[in-house]
Amino acid sequence: MRSIKNITAGLLLGAALTACQNTAPDAAKDAASKAAASQAKQSKASTKASGFDKTLANAKTRVDARLGSSLDIPTPLNPGGGYTHETHKANGFLLYDIGQLYKLTGDKKYAEFAAQAMMDYADVYPSWGLHPAAKEQSPGRMFWQNLNESMWLLNVAQSYDAIKDTLTDEQREKIETDLLRNMADFLSVGAPETFNKVHNHGTWATAAVGLTGYAIGDDEYVEQALLGLDKSGEAGFLKQMDVLFSPDGYYNEGPYYHRFALKPFVIFGQAVQKNNPERNIWEKRDGILKKATYSLVHQAYGGLFFPINDSIKEKGIRTDELLNAVAIVYDLTGDTGLLSIAEEQDTFVLTPESRKLAADLAAGKATPFEYASMRLGDGQNGDQGALDILKASNDPNGLAVVVKNTSQGLGHGHFDKMGLLVYDAGHEILLDYGAARFLNIEAKYGGHYLPENNTYAKQTVAHNALVVDETSHFNGDVDVGNANWPTVGEFVNEDGLKMTSAEIDTAYDDVRLGRTVAMIEDAAFDSPIIIDLMEAHADGSHSYDLPFFYKGHLIETNFELQANPRVRRPLGRTNGYQYLWKTAEAEPVDGMSQITWLLDKKFYSVTSAVPPDTQVVFTEVGATDPNFNLLPETGFMLRAQTDDGVSFLSVIEPHGDYNPTLEYTIGSHSAVKSVRHFENGGDEYIHIETKDGQRIGLGISGEVDKDMAHTIDADGTEVTWTGPYKLFHSEKHKQAEN
Amino acid sequence: MRSIKNITAGLLLGAALTACQNTAPDAAKDAASKAAASQAKQSKASTKASGFDKTLANAKTRVDARLGSSLDIPTPLNPGGGYTHETHKANGFLLYDIGQLYKLTGDKKYAEFAAQAMMDYADVYPSWGLHPAAKEQSPGRMFWQNLNESMWLLNVAQSYDAIKDTLTDEQREKIETDLLRNMADFLSVGAPETFNKVHNHGTWATAAVGLTGYAIGDDEYVEQALLGLDKSGEAGFLKQMDVLFSPDGYYNEGPYYHRFALKPFVIFGQAVQKNNPERNIWEKRDGILKKATYSLVHQAYGGLFFPINDSIKEKGIRTDELLNAVAIVYDLTGDTGLLSIAEEQDTFVLTPESRKLAADLAAGKATPFEYASMRLGDGQNGDQGALDILKASNDPNGLAVVVKNTSQGLGHGHFDKMGLLVYDAGHEILLDYGAARFLNIEAKYGGHYLPENNTYAKQTVAHNALVVDETSHFNGDVDVGNANWPTVGEFVNEDGLKMTSAEIDTAYDDVRLGRTVAMIEDAAFDSPIIIDLMEAHADGSHSYDLPFFYKGHLIETNFELQANPRVRRPLGRTNGYQYLWKTAEAEPVDGMSQITWLLDKKFYSVTSAVPPDTQVVFTEVGATDPNFNLLPETGFMLRAQTDDGVSFLSVIEPHGDYNPTLEYTIGSHSAVKSVRHFENGGDEYIHIETKDGQRIGLGISGEVDKDMAHTIDADGTEVTWTGPYKLFHSEKHKQAEN
């Protein structure tokens, strides 16, 4: 067997630069690593300098180095990560690049090289039966699973389309028959379960087969791809467009897998528009593919996707999938806000659309992208919960809140109903752990999801979400999770007040959970603040833990910390608790807990009104972790045991300015003196008093009636409002407004 | 008493923008914080846009807002951080700014405002006796200590110099007599201990008095400032120039205090050059003030100073002191490499020199700054040890190594003889904890050095330095430390080999410590590597701990980790060990320990040849720390107990490329198969074998004779070289060279 080391740098880099899902090997070292690293470095610096032209120049350099030699086309043998797998994968990306280079430059040497390579593949592909290491479900021939075969064909069909006009009839005949049709048949009629599946693997298959149909001019493939094998429309690409995204363009598994699914949608969508414009594919379902692209961009902060569910945190808008999608959607819409996204991506791909994007960006046409507060409904009809995004402004580095009121998100879903994420100043502030995985790093469980992904990262306690009786939501059962989702309340998006709420009574048998999260701007505070009202309604005795995982260093608390500085022990034994060191505990003062930490140049405080006998427990991830598989994230949790449910009302407050260079620190203390919660039936009133005597109130009613009056006695003061909610600004704010 | 809240935003910001040493209050909130934060933000963005012009515009905005009102000049009452202290401090900076604005714009309104303010000060200053909260040593009148009075006068003397031509004779008479002379007398003849002290406090005093002399045209002050009160030259500014920096421009306490001391040197130096050019002050002592500026720039990585001794890690080249110094030295030298530093500083100050710097930068005259390997000798004569800096290239983000072979550094010195710091890819890789202090953050021990600064941060075990018998160097005695320093060996700076060594036999009674650190480039490795040979020579039984504090996440070890995942306990009880959680321990395999971690996008491995029965202990800072005062830095230490000294030989190796966006990982495993250490008398031979069979050797001899031949039997192979050292490249390297 040939060693993986023999893969040349160009091959590996070609794969790397456009690789999508599969794991690249961690073995290719030596010349390969050096050349690839150097090229990647050069590539980055260069695209920064002049955008697409450099992308093109780098691709030429990369590909021209290969032109003299023929492709290595080994007989399939290895599973993912192995030599034959990686070689074919890299060949597919190389052929894509070569086709694009021909299209972009018109230089025949590229077409000739691609033709020869396709002829060589056509020589051997028909003789390949099922892959020797084929997976039982969805086996491939060139690869161990047909998903990889779809990805390969998606690349090569586009390449063939680009060069076909340069071929002789004999060449066409051979390539189409022995390679393209042979593979397309295998992926369609040969694998109906995958092809007809309404799932992203199905999208990859239909897109690949459909692109092949267009490339060779066979409408049968196109129709099958669009409408399913029986052309009924009950399966196929159009059905997938109907089902896999919500009406708002939200993808059920969350942004990490959204990204992966998006590529075949936009690539094939583009081909359908070109070849069958009468289908008006981009306008289908109110422009769902454009919405899916925008929705994914909105699900990022600091260029990285919200790490809900099984997300690798480093993934974001610079990924190949979103480079393609943004370029295509810009081409369709001319939305110059997308140029700001392209600027942040700072990388281009080998397509005419990306070239146009780069040119318009260089021409100074960019306008700010309209980041905004929004609700992204989940589920085919948008009625299975929602991802709620609150933003203080369209500043990409401004305060942002994500409330995960979505449904489960299938097997990659985490058990954090109404989980909370907060961002500010370009950083994660209250964080989601994301996936427990070191992608592609062999020494860490082969680069796969670590065992701790299931036992820790998916558990409720690993999130900023309420845990009842130290048990995860749905008792950690994915099927139960998939069958249930929160009922979302009204989404408020007004000047100075963004608000969302949700409830669920199926996460635990006897407990109904509700969470209301609001972002408020008031002159009593220097920055917008967040109100977080987490409630559980229950009759019997239960324990309640509400964790807040924070980034930064603990600075101040309003209570005395009771750390045991001589010994650390895990907080529990199951449901993820076994991975949390208990680092300290404390008792709030007079029903109020106030905790301040420092991150980079700003302070953050969480001030919480809590029930009597609540404890605050400080934690650090890393217990029961002999191999250092987990990241040592720090957190604190509000912990209460009651007979009648619980209410944790918190103000999350960015404040101050820490400047060690100029040696000043201002506003390091929370401005909140007290936060209180009053209830009257379904009505609730939240009252915040600042240290300098300003008072802010928020009245919330369970009723949507805009004309209904509500009254609550707030410690002797009668508070009245009309309609579902009302923000009572501070005197300072009112004065500033006048 | 007036509340600190009444300090206006402009005042506070003025202070903040040019503040040097003293602690700004953490109480000023409300309007002040909002305005300051907004102005600071604006300031940053603006200077980025067009350099000095924006600095000037911001200063105008800031100062113009004050012009209508008279200065608040409260009777001295509070110590540092209190209201009267901060108000006078801010007034001093404001007066400086106003003077500079007049000088730069010629607008008389500035001169008039400054004149009135100085008149107002002259009204009251003579009536002020010693400050009510005066420190026993070096008391002040306006401030609690005369250092602050010197800093105030340094600002105001410059302001007076700028506006004096606009004053009436009466105004001059009054300001000079009642304010400037009154204060200068108080700081000179009134405080001879400070004024004549060869120490940075003395430099502040002499610079302030000398600038006053130039401003009012009284040579007596100038002569006293330059030569000491008795004008003998045994004290004063010139003497301080002779003593406080080493011949290489190294400041004994390290870069953090170097920065603070530098400002009066360059500001007064500039005035001396202007008024007494015959003194040729910039050329004195081979240009020591220029050297001191360059030396400080060289003691930074990623824009931040090497955090040796009591350093706040956030301090770096953007500090006011270095903004002034770089502008002045650029004006003197025209070294366009300094424009690259200015670009990195990205901030300008209100001086003509800074304006010129910004203009030349904007004109595209910048050339790369020549970061280089260098030895900075310590001590007045450069013979008290040295700070050794090894750099792989002039890339500011390239591999860099610092070996702290310096002397103690007085009361702010840490007990880490021959401590090691490593940087790469813009990050700390092997780190020095720096000071345990949250500068200006009230909740953290008032913003002062935390108690843990003495009990942890200063201790040897908090550093990458060898600890014998779990006891700090010099048993933690500063006086003993100040009296002793390492003997440094030859500093080698050749293509492909940078090397330094040092020895000390006074850190412990019966143990002689030696460390040789080399940076090697060889084609067998993708990146330069570091060889670290740490040795202890002793006859009796001792324990040896060599810590490596690393930034990043542990990925792989060549041994099985033996963590106790259910309980964590401190590693020891004294000398800083009580602050280290023991997180795991392990036994190296066949005398070799190999540990790999991931930081950002690169891997780092330390492969060590260790004595039999060595243990590897993994640690995390944070035990015995009930208030979370310490940062949770992670480390491992090589731990041995022997009767005859110890040798820990390590290869520190940056490698690979982790790219989760493009989904490839290459080179995640160390390339080192083995590292071995051979000795023959004073000769040593280090032998590294890579996993693909390349061999690199380094022969080191205690003899400096260039013609002496050395021979070592390296496991049956005779290795021979001539001269003090010899690098034996790999075959691969030799082939690449041919």
XYZ file of N, CA, C and O in Angstrom, chain A residues 12 16-17 19-22 24-26 28-30 33-34 40 314-315 318-319 438-444 525-526 553-556 561 563 565-570 572-573 581 583 598 603 620 623-626 628 630-631 658 660-669 692 732, chain B residues 12 16-17 19-22 24-26 28-30 33-34 36 40 314-315 318-319 438-444 525-526 553-556 561 563 565-570 572-573 581 583 598 603 620 623-626 628 630-631 658 660-669 692 732:
548
model
N -3.007 17.796 -1.470
C -3.555 17.953 -0.137
C -4.130 19.351 0.032
O -5.221 19.539 0.560
N -7.769 20.573 0.869
C -7.989 21.357 2.079
C -8.733 22.642 1.775
O -9.635 23.051 2.491
N -8.364 23.252 0.683
C -8.926 24.568 0.392
C -10.408 24.537 0.067
O -11.092 25.529 0.162
N -12.315 21.580 0.954
C -12.900 20.446 1.653
C -14.151 20.856 2.408
O -14.263 21.970 2.884
N -15.084 19.929 2.478
C -16.348 20.302 3.097
C -16.595 19.585 4.400
O -16.672 20.197 5.449
N -16.742 18.316 4.349
C -17.198 17.673 5.564
C -16.211 16.663 6.096
O -16.029 16.547 7.294
N -15.613 15.942 5.211
C -14.878 14.786 5.695
C -13.560 15.168 6.326
O -13.011 16.228 6.110
N -9.819 15.262 6.960
C -8.551 15.126 6.252
C -7.581 14.385 7.151
O -7.696 14.423 8.363
N -6.617 13.695 6.577
C -5.724 12.895 7.395
C -4.755 13.779 8.145
O -4.404 14.854 7.686
N -4.368 13.296 9.268
C -3.428 14.041 10.089
C -2.042 13.448 9.939
O -1.175 13.602 10.766
N -0.178 13.399 6.779
C 0.640 13.940 5.698
C 1.550 15.041 6.216
O 1.111 16.137 6.512
N 2.800 14.753 6.329
C 3.742 15.695 6.924
C 4.783 16.085 5.891
O 4.519 16.117 4.711
N 5.925 16.457 6.415
C 7.091 16.592 5.568
C 6.892 17.683 4.515
O 6.378 18.750 4.815
N 3.323 19.258 4.316
C 2.874 20.223 5.317
C 3.539 21.569 5.099
O 2.923 22.615 5.194
N 4.801 21.498 4.773
C 5.541 22.736 4.598
C 4.973 23.537 3.432
O 4.672 24.723 3.551
N -0.866 28.246 2.060
C -2.051 28.761 2.735
C -1.768 30.154 3.269
O -2.589 31.055 3.178
N -14.899 26.925 15.868
C -14.088 27.711 14.939
C -14.765 27.930 13.595
O -14.268 28.687 12.761
N -15.889 27.268 13.359
C -16.544 27.386 12.054
C -17.336 28.670 11.952
O -18.052 29.029 12.885
N -16.286 32.212 7.089
C -15.196 32.053 6.116
C -15.162 30.674 5.479
O -14.267 30.371 4.694
N -16.083 29.820 5.853
C -16.081 28.474 5.296
C -16.462 28.534 3.820
O -17.219 29.400 3.381
N -12.147 17.735 18.894
C -11.015 18.409 18.276
C -10.967 17.936 16.821
O -10.393 16.898 16.514
N -11.577 18.708 15.981
C -11.795 18.313 14.586
C -10.487 17.939 13.892
O -9.553 18.745 13.848
N -10.455 16.722 13.386
C -9.304 16.255 12.594
C -8.029 16.065 13.397
O -6.967 15.889 12.805
N -8.104 16.161 14.707
C -6.881 15.942 15.484
C -6.870 14.504 15.992
O -7.613 14.134 16.894
N -5.995 13.745 15.334
C -5.931 12.303 15.527
C -5.821 11.888 16.995
O -6.501 10.963 17.453
N -4.946 12.620 17.728
C -4.678 12.205 19.104
C -5.906 12.351 19.985
O -5.987 11.741 21.057
N -6.854 13.170 19.559
C -8.076 13.340 20.339
C -9.186 12.504 19.719
O -10.009 12.998 18.938
N -28.254 53.197 32.404
C -27.106 52.324 32.178
C -26.303 52.811 30.974
O -26.886 53.271 29.993
N -24.999 52.674 31.059
C -24.142 53.115 29.961
C -24.362 52.284 28.706
O -24.215 52.768 27.596
N -12.491 36.658 33.937
C -11.955 36.385 35.264
C -12.837 37.008 36.339
O -13.178 38.182 36.264
N -13.166 36.216 37.338
C -14.032 36.681 38.414
C -13.385 37.845 39.155
O -12.233 37.769 39.579
N -14.149 38.921 39.322
C -13.610 40.124 39.950
C -14.251 40.406 41.298
O -13.572 40.727 42.269
N -15.552 40.244 41.387
C -16.243 40.743 42.576
C -17.557 40.000 42.746
O -18.222 39.657 41.779
N -17.228 34.548 49.265
C -17.027 33.254 48.613
C -16.612 32.231 49.659
O -15.836 32.539 50.559
N -14.937 29.231 49.120
C -14.183 28.230 48.377
C -13.528 27.293 49.365
O -13.220 27.680 50.491
N -10.213 25.973 49.353
C -9.028 26.151 48.512
C -8.046 24.989 48.603
O -7.044 24.997 47.908
N -8.352 23.991 49.436
C -7.392 22.895 49.609
C -7.834 21.619 48.919
O -7.091 20.640 48.881
N -9.053 21.598 48.401
C -9.475 20.383 47.701
C -10.595 20.735 46.722
O -11.409 21.615 46.981
N -10.566 20.076 45.611
C -11.612 20.256 44.612
C -12.246 18.914 44.320
O -11.525 17.934 44.124
N -13.592 18.911 44.272
C -14.272 17.662 43.947
C -15.346 17.911 42.890
O -15.843 19.026 42.765
N -15.728 16.843 42.175
C -16.786 17.010 41.168
C -18.115 17.370 41.828
O -18.377 16.986 42.968
N -21.104 16.411 40.855
C -22.087 15.333 40.863
C -21.555 14.092 40.188
O -20.342 13.987 39.953
N -22.466 13.167 39.882
C -22.004 11.889 39.358
C -22.553 11.583 37.965
O -22.016 10.723 37.271
N -15.912 20.582 38.236
C -15.328 20.786 39.556
C -16.160 21.834 40.277
O -16.510 22.870 39.690
N -15.795 24.695 42.537
C -14.638 25.485 42.954
C -14.955 26.382 44.139
O -14.051 26.796 44.862
N -14.370 40.144 34.527
C -13.667 41.014 33.578
C -13.303 40.193 32.354
O -12.776 39.096 32.479
N -16.240 44.965 31.891
C -16.768 44.204 33.014
C -18.184 43.733 32.677
O -18.913 44.383 31.921
N -15.819 24.698 37.435
C -14.863 24.707 36.321
C -14.949 23.354 35.639
O -14.893 22.312 36.303
N -13.460 18.000 35.627
C -13.426 16.829 36.504
C -13.723 15.580 35.675
O -14.283 15.674 34.576
N -13.345 14.430 36.208
C -13.609 13.153 35.542
C -13.119 13.192 34.098
O -13.774 12.696 33.185
N -11.984 13.814 33.919
C -11.479 14.038 32.559
C -9.989 13.739 32.524
O -9.166 14.626 32.356
N -9.641 12.455 32.693
C -8.222 12.119 32.858
C -7.377 12.455 31.638
O -6.166 12.597 31.759
N -7.742 15.176 29.665
C -7.819 16.596 29.302
C -8.575 16.774 27.971
O -8.133 17.476 27.084
N -11.608 18.042 27.834
C -12.547 19.165 27.936
C -11.822 20.477 28.158
O -10.743 20.526 28.745
N -12.445 21.535 27.704
C -11.885 22.869 27.910
C -12.317 23.375 29.288
O -13.468 23.194 29.686
N -11.786 48.978 31.210
C -10.513 48.666 31.863
C -9.417 48.952 30.860
O -9.345 48.311 29.820
N -5.523 49.201 30.802
C -4.218 49.137 31.453
C -3.137 49.895 30.695
O -2.130 50.273 31.290
N -3.327 50.147 29.423
C -2.318 50.911 28.684
C -2.318 52.360 29.147
O -1.269 52.939 29.439
N -3.518 52.945 29.224
C -3.614 54.328 29.683
C -3.819 54.401 31.195
O -3.960 55.490 31.755
N -3.870 53.255 31.830
C -3.994 53.194 33.287
C -5.202 53.922 33.834
O -5.098 54.793 34.695
N -6.364 53.592 33.281
C -7.576 54.018 33.968
C -8.579 52.870 33.962
O -8.546 52.007 33.085
N -9.396 52.858 34.964
C -10.472 51.892 35.050
C -11.700 52.667 35.493
O -11.652 53.363 36.498
N -12.760 52.571 34.729
C -13.980 53.235 35.163
C -15.125 52.244 35.117
O -15.121 51.290 34.348
N -16.060 52.437 36.017
C -17.272 51.619 36.006
C -17.028 50.154 36.242
O -17.673 49.311 35.628
N -16.124 49.801 37.131
C -15.850 48.377 37.349
C -16.916 47.713 38.217
O -16.980 46.495 38.286
N -17.730 48.528 38.888
C -18.791 47.958 39.727
C -20.124 47.960 38.982
O -20.410 48.876 38.213
N -27.479 54.721 41.847
C -27.735 56.151 41.968
C -29.223 56.473 41.895
O -29.622 57.578 41.528
N -34.051 59.429 34.550
C -32.909 59.938 33.784
C -33.135 59.782 32.284
O -32.807 60.666 31.489
N -11.110 63.625 33.881
C -10.704 62.245 34.076
C -10.034 61.702 32.826
O -8.995 61.050 32.880
N -6.422 60.225 32.191
C -6.283 58.844 31.729
C -5.411 58.769 30.486
O -4.561 57.896 30.350
N -5.597 59.714 29.603
C -4.913 59.622 28.326
C -3.410 59.817 28.434
O -2.671 59.411 27.565
N -1.855 59.503 31.703
C -1.429 59.049 33.024
C -0.255 58.096 32.920
O -0.123 57.374 31.962
N 0.597 58.150 33.918
C 1.808 57.352 33.828
C 1.847 56.238 34.854
O 1.840 55.082 34.534
N 1.884 56.615 36.089
C 2.120 55.571 37.070
C 0.984 55.418 38.049
O 0.646 54.310 38.451
N 0.452 56.531 38.460
C -0.462 56.431 39.581
C -1.796 55.838 39.187
O -2.201 55.828 38.045
N -5.558 55.543 38.735
C -6.741 56.378 38.550
C -7.865 55.786 39.382
O -7.885 54.596 39.668
N -8.809 56.593 39.807
C -9.837 56.080 40.692
C -10.810 55.215 39.928
O -11.036 55.432 38.743
N -11.339 54.300 40.619
C -12.316 53.410 40.005
C -13.714 53.808 40.447
O -14.635 53.030 40.402
N -15.177 57.028 39.627
C -15.826 58.037 38.789
C -16.696 57.361 37.750
O -16.226 56.782 36.792
N -17.960 57.462 37.949
C -18.900 56.770 37.056
C -19.788 57.783 36.364
O -19.401 58.914 36.135
N -20.947 57.313 36.008
C -21.980 58.236 35.562
C -21.544 58.951 34.282
O -21.013 58.325 33.376
N -17.845 58.321 33.090
C -17.476 57.065 32.447
C -18.003 57.023 31.024
O -17.346 56.585 30.106
N -19.202 57.501 30.866
C -19.815 57.442 29.551
C -19.025 58.293 28.552
O -18.680 57.847 27.469
N -15.995 59.463 28.820
C -14.624 59.010 28.630
C -14.582 57.808 27.706
O -13.774 57.734 26.784
N -12.718 57.835 24.323
C -11.588 56.922 24.119
C -11.827 56.095 22.868
O -10.926 55.866 22.071
N -0.563 43.606 30.266
C -1.185 44.379 29.184
C -0.337 45.566 28.747
O -0.674 46.238 27.776
N 0.733 45.868 29.467
C 1.549 47.036 29.118
C 2.452 46.725 27.932
O 3.086 45.674 27.889
N 2.291 50.656 23.258
C 1.323 51.731 23.058
C 1.241 52.679 24.250
O 0.416 53.589 24.264
N 2.027 52.436 25.271
C 1.971 53.312 26.440
C 2.521 54.684 26.076
O 3.394 54.835 25.223
N -4.461 43.238 39.525
C -5.446 43.767 38.579
C -5.362 45.283 38.687
O -5.984 45.892 39.559
N -4.583 45.869 37.810
C -4.245 47.287 37.887
C -5.492 48.166 37.925
O -6.336 48.106 37.028
N -5.580 48.956 38.981
C -6.662 49.951 39.102
C -8.035 49.338 39.314
O -9.032 50.035 39.222
N -8.105 48.037 39.559
C -9.423 47.453 39.805
C -9.625 47.334 41.310
O -9.027 46.489 41.975
N -10.481 48.211 41.790
C -10.706 48.396 43.217
C -11.037 47.091 43.938
O -10.516 46.814 45.021
N -11.914 46.287 43.319
C -12.372 45.084 44.011
C -11.237 44.092 44.223
O -11.341 43.210 45.074
N -10.185 44.228 43.457
C -9.059 43.317 43.614
C -7.970 44.010 44.418
O -7.010 44.552 43.857
N 13.142 19.930 10.388
C 11.943 20.462 11.049
C 11.340 21.571 10.189
O 12.065 22.370 9.586
N 10.034 21.656 10.190
C 9.346 22.680 9.403
C 9.632 24.070 9.938
O 9.677 25.036 9.183
N -4.156 23.994 24.850
C -4.867 22.832 25.362
C -4.058 21.558 25.113
O -3.598 21.306 24.001
N -3.923 20.760 26.167
C -3.141 19.530 26.079
C -3.756 18.588 25.047
O -4.954 18.301 25.080
N -2.923 18.101 24.152
C -3.428 17.243 23.077
C -2.930 15.810 23.209
O -3.676 14.862 23.055
N -1.662 15.664 23.538
C -1.080 14.326 23.418
C 0.141 14.205 24.324
O 0.882 15.173 24.494
N -1.423 9.299 31.111
C -1.675 10.261 32.183
C -2.301 9.541 33.365
O -3.144 8.666 33.197
N -4.180 10.983 35.930
C -4.940 12.003 36.638
C -5.778 11.326 37.701
O -6.170 10.178 37.568
N -9.181 11.970 38.549
C -10.244 12.839 38.038
C -11.323 13.141 39.055
O -12.228 13.897 38.764
N -11.228 12.583 40.264
C -12.303 12.780 41.244
C -11.896 13.724 42.370
O -12.711 14.069 43.214
N -10.635 14.110 42.414
C -10.227 15.040 43.473
C -8.975 15.784 43.038
O -8.124 15.249 42.330
N -8.926 17.035 43.410
C -7.765 17.852 43.113
C -7.227 18.420 44.404
O -8.007 18.929 45.210
N -5.898 18.345 44.579
C -5.291 18.919 45.783
C -4.083 19.763 45.400
O -3.494 19.571 44.349
N -3.709 20.681 46.307
C -2.528 21.508 46.029
C -1.268 20.649 45.982
O -1.174 19.625 46.664
N 1.725 21.560 47.032
C 2.584 21.716 48.203
C 2.014 22.734 49.164
O 0.838 23.109 49.056
N 2.858 23.177 50.090
C 2.352 24.049 51.144
C 3.045 25.420 51.183
O 2.520 26.342 51.788
N -2.724 23.522 41.775
C -3.444 22.258 41.823
C -2.610 21.217 41.081
O -2.099 21.505 39.987
N -2.953 18.373 38.823
C -4.073 17.877 38.019
C -3.827 16.467 37.478
O -4.764 15.760 37.156
N -2.048 22.400 21.848
C -2.552 23.165 20.701
C -2.846 24.577 21.160
O -3.487 24.777 22.187
N 0.563 23.578 16.792
C 0.882 22.627 17.851
C 2.277 22.923 18.399
O 3.143 23.424 17.665
N -2.359 23.281 37.597
C -3.179 24.441 37.215
C -3.138 25.422 38.368
O -3.342 25.038 39.534
N -5.090 26.891 43.376
C -5.330 26.333 44.706
C -5.062 27.418 45.751
O -4.394 28.417 45.474
N -5.587 27.234 46.945
C -5.374 28.175 48.051
C -5.689 29.613 47.603
O -5.004 30.556 47.956
N -6.735 29.728 46.841
C -7.054 31.023 46.236
C -8.556 31.263 46.339
O -9.271 31.267 45.348
N -9.031 31.461 47.561
C -10.485 31.518 47.762
C -11.149 32.692 47.055
O -12.352 32.649 46.796
N -10.298 33.885 44.010
C -10.045 33.867 42.567
C -9.130 35.035 42.173
O -9.415 35.773 41.233
N -6.006 34.573 41.263
C -4.989 34.101 40.322
C -5.614 33.625 39.013
O -6.755 33.152 38.989
N -4.853 33.746 37.956
C -5.295 33.264 36.652
C -4.984 31.772 36.534
O -3.910 31.333 36.944
N -3.416 23.648 12.248
C -4.774 23.224 12.548
C -5.713 24.225 11.909
O -5.725 25.393 12.278
N -9.526 24.578 11.193
C -10.901 24.081 11.242
C -11.804 24.731 10.212
O -12.838 24.160 9.869
N -11.445 25.876 9.679
C -12.284 26.490 8.653
C -12.205 25.692 7.365
O -13.217 25.358 6.754
N -10.980 25.358 6.961
C -10.802 24.570 5.737
C -10.760 23.077 6.040
O -10.600 22.261 5.142
N -10.892 22.753 7.310
C -10.952 21.355 7.738
C -9.756 20.528 7.315
O -9.890 19.496 6.660
N -8.579 21.024 7.636
C -7.442 20.132 7.526
C -6.547 20.323 8.754
O -6.551 21.394 9.365
N -5.856 19.288 9.100
C -4.880 19.337 10.178
C -3.652 18.614 9.684
O -3.752 17.476 9.236
N -2.524 19.272 9.719
C -1.299 18.580 9.331
C -0.260 18.760 10.418
O -0.256 19.757 11.137
N 0.581 17.757 10.545
C 1.700 17.860 11.477
C 1.306 18.015 12.926
O 1.946 18.739 13.670
N 0.262 17.314 13.355
C -0.153 17.480 14.745
C 0.736 16.709 15.714
O 0.686 16.938 16.913
N 1.525 15.788 15.189
C 2.423 15.029 16.069
C 3.826 15.617 16.036
O 4.283 16.104 15.007
N 11.404 10.524 11.067
C 11.782 10.020 9.748
C 13.299 9.879 9.602
O 13.832 9.923 8.498
N 19.216 15.788 5.560
C 18.221 16.484 4.748
C 18.613 17.959 4.575
O 18.468 18.531 3.495
